[in-house]
PDB file of C-alpha atoms in Angstrom:
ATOM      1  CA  UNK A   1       0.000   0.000   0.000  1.00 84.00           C
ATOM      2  CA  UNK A   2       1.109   3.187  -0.904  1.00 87.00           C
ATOM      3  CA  UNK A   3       0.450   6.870  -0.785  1.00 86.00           C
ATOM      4  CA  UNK A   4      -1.264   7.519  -4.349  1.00 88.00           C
ATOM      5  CA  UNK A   5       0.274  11.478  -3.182  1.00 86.00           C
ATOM      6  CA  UNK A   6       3.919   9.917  -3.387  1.00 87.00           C
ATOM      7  CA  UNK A   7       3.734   8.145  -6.427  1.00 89.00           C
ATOM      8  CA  UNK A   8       5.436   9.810  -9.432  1.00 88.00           C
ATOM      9  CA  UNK A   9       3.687  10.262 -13.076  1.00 87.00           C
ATOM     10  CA  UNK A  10       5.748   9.170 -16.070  1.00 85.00           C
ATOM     11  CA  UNK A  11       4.376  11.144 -18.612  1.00 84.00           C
ATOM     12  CA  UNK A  12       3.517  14.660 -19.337  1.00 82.00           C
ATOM     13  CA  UNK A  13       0.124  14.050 -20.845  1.00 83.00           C
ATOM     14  CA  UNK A  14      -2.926  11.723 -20.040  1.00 82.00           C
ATOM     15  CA  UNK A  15      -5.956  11.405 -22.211  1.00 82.00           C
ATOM     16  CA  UNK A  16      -9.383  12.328 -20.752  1.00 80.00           C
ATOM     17  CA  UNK A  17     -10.999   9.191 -20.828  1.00 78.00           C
ATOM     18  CA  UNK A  18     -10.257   5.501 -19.823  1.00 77.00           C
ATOM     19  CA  UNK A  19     -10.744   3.031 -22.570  1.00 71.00           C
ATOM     20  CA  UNK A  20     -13.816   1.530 -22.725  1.00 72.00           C
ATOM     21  CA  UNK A  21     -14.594   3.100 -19.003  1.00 71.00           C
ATOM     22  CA  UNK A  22     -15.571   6.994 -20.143  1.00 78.00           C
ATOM     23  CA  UNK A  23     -14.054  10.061 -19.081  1.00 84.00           C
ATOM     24  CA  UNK A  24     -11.670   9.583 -15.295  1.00 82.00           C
ATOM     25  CA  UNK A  25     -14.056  11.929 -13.922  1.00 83.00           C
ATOM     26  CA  UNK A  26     -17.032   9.991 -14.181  1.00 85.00           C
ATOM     27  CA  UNK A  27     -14.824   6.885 -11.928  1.00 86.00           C
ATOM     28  CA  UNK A  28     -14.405   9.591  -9.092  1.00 85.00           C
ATOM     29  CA  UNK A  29     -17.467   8.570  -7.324  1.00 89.00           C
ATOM     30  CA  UNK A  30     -16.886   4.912  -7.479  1.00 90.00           C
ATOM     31  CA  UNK A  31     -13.655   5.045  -5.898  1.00 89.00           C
ATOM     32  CA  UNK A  32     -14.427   3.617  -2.182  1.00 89.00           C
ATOM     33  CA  UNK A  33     -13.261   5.503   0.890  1.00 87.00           C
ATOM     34  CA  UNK A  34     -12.579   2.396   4.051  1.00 86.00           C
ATOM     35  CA  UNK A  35     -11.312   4.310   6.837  1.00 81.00           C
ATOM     36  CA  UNK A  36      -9.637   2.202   9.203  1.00 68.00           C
ATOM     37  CA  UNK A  37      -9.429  -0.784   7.468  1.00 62.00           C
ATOM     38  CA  UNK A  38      -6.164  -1.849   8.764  1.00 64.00           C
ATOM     39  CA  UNK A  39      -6.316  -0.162  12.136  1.00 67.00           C
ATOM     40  CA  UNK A  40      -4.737   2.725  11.681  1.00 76.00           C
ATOM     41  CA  UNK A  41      -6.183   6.360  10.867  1.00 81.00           C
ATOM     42  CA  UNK A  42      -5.126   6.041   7.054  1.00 84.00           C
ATOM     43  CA  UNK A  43      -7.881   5.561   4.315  1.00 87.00           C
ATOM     44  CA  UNK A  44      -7.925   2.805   1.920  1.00 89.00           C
ATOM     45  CA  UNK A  45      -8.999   3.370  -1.718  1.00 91.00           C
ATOM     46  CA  UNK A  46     -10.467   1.280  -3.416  1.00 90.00           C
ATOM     47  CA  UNK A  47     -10.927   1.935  -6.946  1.00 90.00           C
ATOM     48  CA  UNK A  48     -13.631   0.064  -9.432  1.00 89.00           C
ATOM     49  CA  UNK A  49     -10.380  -1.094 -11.776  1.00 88.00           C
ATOM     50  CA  UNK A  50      -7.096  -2.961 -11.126  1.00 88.00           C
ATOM     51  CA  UNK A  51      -4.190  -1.740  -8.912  1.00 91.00           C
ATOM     52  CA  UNK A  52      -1.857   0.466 -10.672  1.00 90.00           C
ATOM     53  CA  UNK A  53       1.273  -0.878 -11.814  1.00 87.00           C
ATOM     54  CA  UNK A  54       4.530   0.608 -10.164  1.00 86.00           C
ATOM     55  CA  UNK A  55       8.156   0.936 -10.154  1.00 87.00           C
ATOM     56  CA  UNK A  56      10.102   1.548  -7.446  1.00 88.00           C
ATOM     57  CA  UNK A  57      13.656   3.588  -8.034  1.00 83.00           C
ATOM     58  CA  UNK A  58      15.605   4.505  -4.819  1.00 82.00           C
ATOM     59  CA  UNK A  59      12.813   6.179  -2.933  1.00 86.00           C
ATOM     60  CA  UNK A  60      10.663   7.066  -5.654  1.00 88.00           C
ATOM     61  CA  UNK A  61       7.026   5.374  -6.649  1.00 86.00           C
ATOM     62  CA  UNK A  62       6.585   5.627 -10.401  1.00 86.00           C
ATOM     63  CA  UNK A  63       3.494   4.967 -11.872  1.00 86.00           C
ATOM     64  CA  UNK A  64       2.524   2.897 -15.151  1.00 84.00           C
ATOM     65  CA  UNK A  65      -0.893   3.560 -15.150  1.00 86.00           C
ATOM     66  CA  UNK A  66      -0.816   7.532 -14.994  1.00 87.00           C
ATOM     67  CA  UNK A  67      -5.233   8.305 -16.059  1.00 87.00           C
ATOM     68  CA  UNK A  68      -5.389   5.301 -12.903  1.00 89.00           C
ATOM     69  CA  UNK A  69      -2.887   7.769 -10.833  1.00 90.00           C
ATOM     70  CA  UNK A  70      -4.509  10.603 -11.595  1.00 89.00           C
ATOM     71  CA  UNK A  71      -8.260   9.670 -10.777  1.00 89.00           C
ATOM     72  CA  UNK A  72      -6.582   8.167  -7.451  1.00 91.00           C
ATOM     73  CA  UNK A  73      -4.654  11.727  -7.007  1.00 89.00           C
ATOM     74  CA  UNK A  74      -8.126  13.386  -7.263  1.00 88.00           C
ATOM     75  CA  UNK A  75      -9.940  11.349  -4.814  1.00 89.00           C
ATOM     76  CA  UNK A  76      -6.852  11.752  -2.367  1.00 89.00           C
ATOM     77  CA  UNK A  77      -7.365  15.111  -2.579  1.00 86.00           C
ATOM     78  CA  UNK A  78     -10.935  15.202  -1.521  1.00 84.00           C
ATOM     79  CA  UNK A  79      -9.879  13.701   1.875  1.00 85.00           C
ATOM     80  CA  UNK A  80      -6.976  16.047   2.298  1.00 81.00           C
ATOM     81  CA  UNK A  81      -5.522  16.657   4.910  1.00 80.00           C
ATOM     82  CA  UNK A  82      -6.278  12.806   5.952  1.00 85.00           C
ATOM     83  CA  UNK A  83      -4.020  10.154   4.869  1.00 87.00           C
ATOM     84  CA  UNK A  84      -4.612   7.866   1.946  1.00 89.00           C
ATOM     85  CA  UNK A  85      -3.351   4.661   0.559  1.00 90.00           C
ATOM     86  CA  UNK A  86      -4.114   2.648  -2.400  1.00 91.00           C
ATOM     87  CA  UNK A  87      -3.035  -0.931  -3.304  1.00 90.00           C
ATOM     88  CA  UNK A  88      -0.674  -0.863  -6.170  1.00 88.00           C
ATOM     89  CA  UNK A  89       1.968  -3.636  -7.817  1.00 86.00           C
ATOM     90  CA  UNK A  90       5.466  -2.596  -7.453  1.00 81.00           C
ATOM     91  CA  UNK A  91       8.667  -3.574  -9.204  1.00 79.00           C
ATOM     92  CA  UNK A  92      12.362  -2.640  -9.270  1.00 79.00           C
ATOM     93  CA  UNK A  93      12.334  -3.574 -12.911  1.00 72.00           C
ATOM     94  CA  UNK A  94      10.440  -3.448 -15.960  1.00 67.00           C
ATOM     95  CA  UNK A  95      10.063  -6.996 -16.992  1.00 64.00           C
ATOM     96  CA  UNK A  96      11.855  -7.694 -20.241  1.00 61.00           C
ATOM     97  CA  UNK A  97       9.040  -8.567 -22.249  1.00 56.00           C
ATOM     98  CA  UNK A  98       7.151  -5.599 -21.632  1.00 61.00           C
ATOM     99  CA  UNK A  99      10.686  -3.287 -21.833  1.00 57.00           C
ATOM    100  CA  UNK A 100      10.128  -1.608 -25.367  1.00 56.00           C
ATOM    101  CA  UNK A 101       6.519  -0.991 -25.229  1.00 58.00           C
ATOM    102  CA  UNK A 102       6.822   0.971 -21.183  1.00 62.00           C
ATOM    103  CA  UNK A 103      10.024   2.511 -21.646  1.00 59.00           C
ATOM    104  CA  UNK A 104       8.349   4.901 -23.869  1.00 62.00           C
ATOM    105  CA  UNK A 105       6.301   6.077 -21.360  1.00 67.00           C
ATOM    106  CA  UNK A 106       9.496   7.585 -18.733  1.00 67.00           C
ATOM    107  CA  UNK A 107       9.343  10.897 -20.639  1.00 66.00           C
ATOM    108  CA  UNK A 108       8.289  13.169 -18.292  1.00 70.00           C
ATOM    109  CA  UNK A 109      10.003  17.124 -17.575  1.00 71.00           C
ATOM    110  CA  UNK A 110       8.097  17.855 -14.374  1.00 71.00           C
ATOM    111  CA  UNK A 111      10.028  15.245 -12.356  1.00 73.00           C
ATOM    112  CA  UNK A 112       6.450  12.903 -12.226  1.00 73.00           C
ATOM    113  CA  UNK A 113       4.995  16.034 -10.680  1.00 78.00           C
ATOM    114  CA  UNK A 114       1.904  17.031 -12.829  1.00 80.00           C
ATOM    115  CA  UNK A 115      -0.166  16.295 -15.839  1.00 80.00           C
ATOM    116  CA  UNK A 116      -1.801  17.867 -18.099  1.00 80.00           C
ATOM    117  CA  UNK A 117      -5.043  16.272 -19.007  1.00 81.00           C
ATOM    118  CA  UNK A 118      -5.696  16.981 -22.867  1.00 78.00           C
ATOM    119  CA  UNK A 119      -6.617  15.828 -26.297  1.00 75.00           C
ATOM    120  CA  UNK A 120      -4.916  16.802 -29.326  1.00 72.00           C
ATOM    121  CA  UNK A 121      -6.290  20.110 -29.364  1.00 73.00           C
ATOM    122  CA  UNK A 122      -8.125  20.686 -26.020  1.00 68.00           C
ATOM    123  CA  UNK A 123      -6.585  21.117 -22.588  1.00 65.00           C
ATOM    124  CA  UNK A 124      -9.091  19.797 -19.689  1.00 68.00           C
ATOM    125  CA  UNK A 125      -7.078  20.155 -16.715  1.00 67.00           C
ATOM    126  CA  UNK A 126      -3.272  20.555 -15.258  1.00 67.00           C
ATOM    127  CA  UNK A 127      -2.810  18.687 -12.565  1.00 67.00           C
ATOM    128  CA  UNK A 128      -0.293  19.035  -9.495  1.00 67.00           C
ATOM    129  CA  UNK A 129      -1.966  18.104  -5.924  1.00 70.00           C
ATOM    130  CA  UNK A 130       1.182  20.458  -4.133  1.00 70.00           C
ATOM    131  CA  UNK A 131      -0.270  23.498  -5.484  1.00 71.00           C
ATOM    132  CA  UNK A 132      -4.077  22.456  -4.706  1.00 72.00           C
ATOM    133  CA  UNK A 133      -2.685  21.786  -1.211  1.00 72.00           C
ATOM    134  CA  UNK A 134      -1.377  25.446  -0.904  1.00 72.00           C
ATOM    135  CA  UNK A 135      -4.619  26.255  -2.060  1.00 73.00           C
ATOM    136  CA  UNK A 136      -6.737  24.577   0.528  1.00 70.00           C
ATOM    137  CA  UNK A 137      -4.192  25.698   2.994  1.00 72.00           C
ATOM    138  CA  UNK A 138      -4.551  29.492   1.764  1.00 72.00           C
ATOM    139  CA  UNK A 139      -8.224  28.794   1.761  1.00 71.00           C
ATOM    140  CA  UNK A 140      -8.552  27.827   5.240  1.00 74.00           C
ATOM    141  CA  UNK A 141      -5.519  30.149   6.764  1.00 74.00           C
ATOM    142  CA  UNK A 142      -7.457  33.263   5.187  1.00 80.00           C
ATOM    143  CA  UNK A 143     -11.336  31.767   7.256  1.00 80.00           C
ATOM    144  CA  UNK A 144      -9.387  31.658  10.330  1.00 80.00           C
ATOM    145  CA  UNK A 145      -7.673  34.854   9.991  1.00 81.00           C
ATOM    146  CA  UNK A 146     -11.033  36.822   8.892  1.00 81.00           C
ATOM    147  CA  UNK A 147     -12.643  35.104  11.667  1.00 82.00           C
ATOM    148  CA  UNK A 148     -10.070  36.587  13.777  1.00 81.00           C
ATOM    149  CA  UNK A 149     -10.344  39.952  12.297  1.00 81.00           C
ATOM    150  CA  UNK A 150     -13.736  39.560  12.625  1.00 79.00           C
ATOM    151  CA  UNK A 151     -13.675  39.260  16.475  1.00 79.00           C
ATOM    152  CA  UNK A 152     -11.129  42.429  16.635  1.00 79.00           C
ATOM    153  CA  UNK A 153     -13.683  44.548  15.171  1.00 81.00           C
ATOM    154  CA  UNK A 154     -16.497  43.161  17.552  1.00 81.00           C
ATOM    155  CA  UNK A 155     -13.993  43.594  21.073  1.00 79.00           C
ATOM    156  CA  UNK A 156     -14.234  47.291  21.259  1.00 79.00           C
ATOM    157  CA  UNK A 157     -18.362  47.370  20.202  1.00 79.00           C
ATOM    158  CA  UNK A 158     -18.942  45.124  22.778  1.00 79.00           C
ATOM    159  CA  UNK A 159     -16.790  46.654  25.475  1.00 79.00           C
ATOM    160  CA  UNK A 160     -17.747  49.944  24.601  1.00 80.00           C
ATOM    161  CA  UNK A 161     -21.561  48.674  25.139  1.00 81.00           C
ATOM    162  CA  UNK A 162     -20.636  46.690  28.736  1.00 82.00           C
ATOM    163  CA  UNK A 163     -18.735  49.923  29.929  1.00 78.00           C
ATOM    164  CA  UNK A 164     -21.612  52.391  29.102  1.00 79.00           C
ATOM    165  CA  UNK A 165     -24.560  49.808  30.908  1.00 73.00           C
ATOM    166  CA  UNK A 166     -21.876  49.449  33.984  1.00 60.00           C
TER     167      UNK A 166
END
């Protein structure tokens, strides 16, 4: 089980749609949130296809299956800021029958770090959960600071009003 945050995209670019499944959007709801499965406070995905295919390099988590990653990224996200893990199949190695037809696929320039989510001449989405997380961080920094604000502005109406009925 693994992080799907951690793991690394191989390509650039992803199609829309999963092959004979629709668009990835339309699998977001049927991915299955078990919290607590293994008795710990991490949630297990469970998507409605395969595990993703993996290899490992040093440290890293590379994907095969990037439109799997990505739909898995996604629903990750929607549980932020609690831990998620998915079941994937790992390897040091890409077997050597299946060599030439993967290898292709390591072409990446964002280090596995995004996708862009496109057709050959539309652009859907670009995709990097770090920079969502900064945004749901920003998000929720900026409530409790206007909330804060908001109590600073009330302080002196309200003391004003308990000194003058005293």
């Amino acid at each position: 089980f693994v992080c799907p945050l951690s793991i690394r995209f191989t390509q650039d670019k992803i199609h829309p749609f999963f092959y004979r499944r629709g668009p990835i959007v339309n699998v977001l709801p049927k991915i299955q949130a078990i919290s607590g499965a293994r008795g710990d406070d991490a949630i297990d995905l469970v998507p409605p296809f395969a595990p993703i295919h993996c290899l490992r390099k040093d440290d890293e988590v590379w994907s095969m299956d990037n439109r799997r990653l990505y739909a898995l990224q996604l629903a990750a996200m929607d549980l932020w800021p609690r831990r998620c893990r998915v079941r994937c199949l790992s390897r040091e190695r890409l077997p050597r029958h299946k060599f030439k037809t993967q290898y292709r696929k390591f072409n990446t320039t964002s280090e596995g770090l995004s996708i862009d989510v496109c057709t050959r001449y539309q652009q859907f989405d670009i995709c990097c959960w770090r920079e969502r997380v900064i945004e749901i961080g920003c998000y929720s920094l900026s409530q409790l600071l206007g909330t804060l604000l908001y109590f600073f502005e009330i302080a002196p109406l309200l003391g004003a009003l308990l000194f003058q009925s005293g």
